[in-house]
Amino acid sequence: MNQILILDFGSQYTQLIARRLRQLKVYCEILPCSTSLKKIASKNLKGIILSGGPSSIYDKDSPKTDTKIFELGVPILGICYGMQLISHEYHGEVIKSKKREYGFSLLKTSRLCSRHAAGSQGAMPNKRPKTSRLFEGIPKEIKVWMSHGDEVKKMPNGFKNLASTPDTKIAAIENKQKNIYALQFHPEVHHADYGLKILKNFAHKICLYKDSWSPASFLNETIADIKKEVKNNSVICGLSGGVDSSVAAVIVNKAIGNKLYCIFVDTGLLRAGDKERMRAVFNKKYKFNLKIADASQLFLSRLKGVSSPERKRKIIGKTFIEVFEKESKKIKNAGFLVQGTLYPDIIESVSVKGPSAVIKSHHNVGGLPKKMNLKLIEPLKFLFKDEVRVLGRSLKMPEEILMQHPFPGPGLAIRIIGDVTEERINILKKADKIMRAEIKKFGWQDKIWQAFCVLLPVKSVGVMGDERSYENTIAVRCVESVDGMTADWSKLPYELMQKISSRIVSEVKGINRIVYDITSKPPSTIEWE
Ligand code: XMP
């Protein structure tokens, strides 16, 4: 598939570049800057973007890339560190800025004389000065996002200066002949004026990318690949009912029908209604081979007396694998395991130096395939979460599956602070169900990344009727986020908060106080444990 390749030099914005390109229907992949030339050249390249990064090119261990990429004959765009690298490569001078430039700045683009823009040598006095193709359709002055400590002081050989800001004289450059462009600012960040347009110009006018990529572009190819690989084997899928495993299972089912065996482990730590929805959607609607393994008592007995978050997670992870393995052994001729791995899971595991480097999640049951000796099928591994939703929609999957909030593998156990008992699970389930119903009723379900209740081991005094009560506390946590990496608490309408609070206190026995969590991530996490 034609693509623009993003080489990652460790910037916190690298993934954003990819998101922006895909928003423009341009397929792209991210590889670490250290990737071999052979691998880079093996891609169907229409262009390459060199990302920013936290280093200075003069640092001893600064990330480098094979400079032969400049001879591959594809257009190149350097962003921030990428620009400094290009300048260094072409004998410009990069220096430490007098002051670190961080935040918005006003970029003034220079008009190139038309002969430069037209690429010819002759003077054309009657023609209006033109701009670089990179800035076509963009006003002369725009607001850009800067975040850099170094800057280009002396122009690299063969390049023209395209723009400047009050603090940075050389803020965008091009060498039209070599098809190399560079920006000191970050066009990929959300609040940059015309950032998307600049990336679009690069993709369409410079790289001449003509395709119209969509998350479903892979579908036919993926289905054909799965068919070819699986042959007569059986395929196992740990179906949690979440967006990723559900979409992955539907794709694999399209490829191999009832050779797919789905296992849903009921840990007893699921939300009210989760199991019933699994039955309704996957048994009744899709008629999958779905085994619901009820292991709730086993999980409960293992969690007895355990209050440490880390131990809870370990016990649940281990027990999950045990139950899953036992069930999968009953499936004859199993050779493959479906996983709903997403693109960020793969990018994160790429080790690039710098602060944004590997943020390894503790989230997924990664031990499964190794132990079970099964080959992996990962039909979503080049997609971002919202793209999986788009793909699910093109497969006509129910919205209630596609638009549900993420739910952690260890389930309600990490939302019950302290001991996990059947009684406390039931209290939390009831409160959580009410909260979710009210959020839906108010039309806030899709405005929120995640909404859930946490049961605290804190009792407080209240008055109910004429009597004093001494009961538990529920914390309500609602957050907005793009990817779960950072999050802000949702500013719910007071009316909705009030409804959630009054309904839970009056309908859930054992709760007499509701508090709302108003911390962002960082410094807090989304879950409480
Ligand atoms: P935190 O709490 O780390 O969560 O801010 C970020 C996102 O990850 C989810 N999460 C998990 N998902 N297994 C999962 O599949 C887990 O063990 C797990 N722990 C946290 C969390 O709900 C949020 O969406």
PDB file of C-alpha atoms in Angstrom, residues 218-231 251 255-256 336 376-377 379 381-382:
ATOM      1  CA  PHE A 218      -7.174  -3.292   4.366  1.00  0.00           C
ATOM      2  CA  LEU A 219     -10.282  -5.374   4.783  1.00  0.00           C
ATOM      3  CA  ASN A 220     -10.325  -7.515   1.655  1.00  0.00           C
ATOM      4  CA  GLU A 221      -6.597  -8.072   1.783  1.00  0.00           C
ATOM      5  CA  THR A 222      -6.706  -8.937   5.501  1.00  0.00           C
ATOM      6  CA  ILE A 223      -9.553 -11.402   5.013  1.00  0.00           C
ATOM      7  CA  ALA A 224      -7.756 -13.071   2.110  1.00  0.00           C
ATOM      8  CA  ASP A 225      -4.527 -13.311   4.161  1.00  0.00           C
ATOM      9  CA  ILE A 226      -6.315 -14.873   7.131  1.00  0.00           C
ATOM     10  CA  LYS A 227      -8.022 -17.450   4.896  1.00  0.00           C
ATOM     11  CA  LYS A 228      -4.731 -18.366   3.277  1.00  0.00           C
ATOM     12  CA  GLU A 229      -2.839 -18.657   6.540  1.00  0.00           C
ATOM     13  CA  VAL A 230      -5.396 -20.501   8.641  1.00  0.00           C
ATOM     14  CA  LYS A 231      -6.237 -23.236   6.112  1.00  0.00           C
ATOM     15  CA  ILE A 251     -13.277  -9.792  10.670  1.00  0.00           C
ATOM     16  CA  ALA A 255     -12.692 -14.918   6.731  1.00  0.00           C
ATOM     17  CA  ILE A 256     -13.105 -18.395   8.208  1.00  0.00           C
ATOM     18  CA  PHE A 336      -4.048 -19.486  15.885  1.00  0.00           C
ATOM     19  CA  LEU A 376      -1.113 -14.633  16.301  1.00  0.00           C
ATOM     20  CA  ILE A 377      -3.728 -13.109  14.051  1.00  0.00           C
ATOM     21  CA  PRO A 379      -6.190  -7.840  12.029  1.00  0.00           C
ATOM     22  CA  LYS A 381      -2.523  -3.896  14.172  1.00  0.00           C
ATOM     23  CA  PHE A 382      -2.159  -0.971  11.783  1.00  0.00           C
TER      24      PHE A 382
END
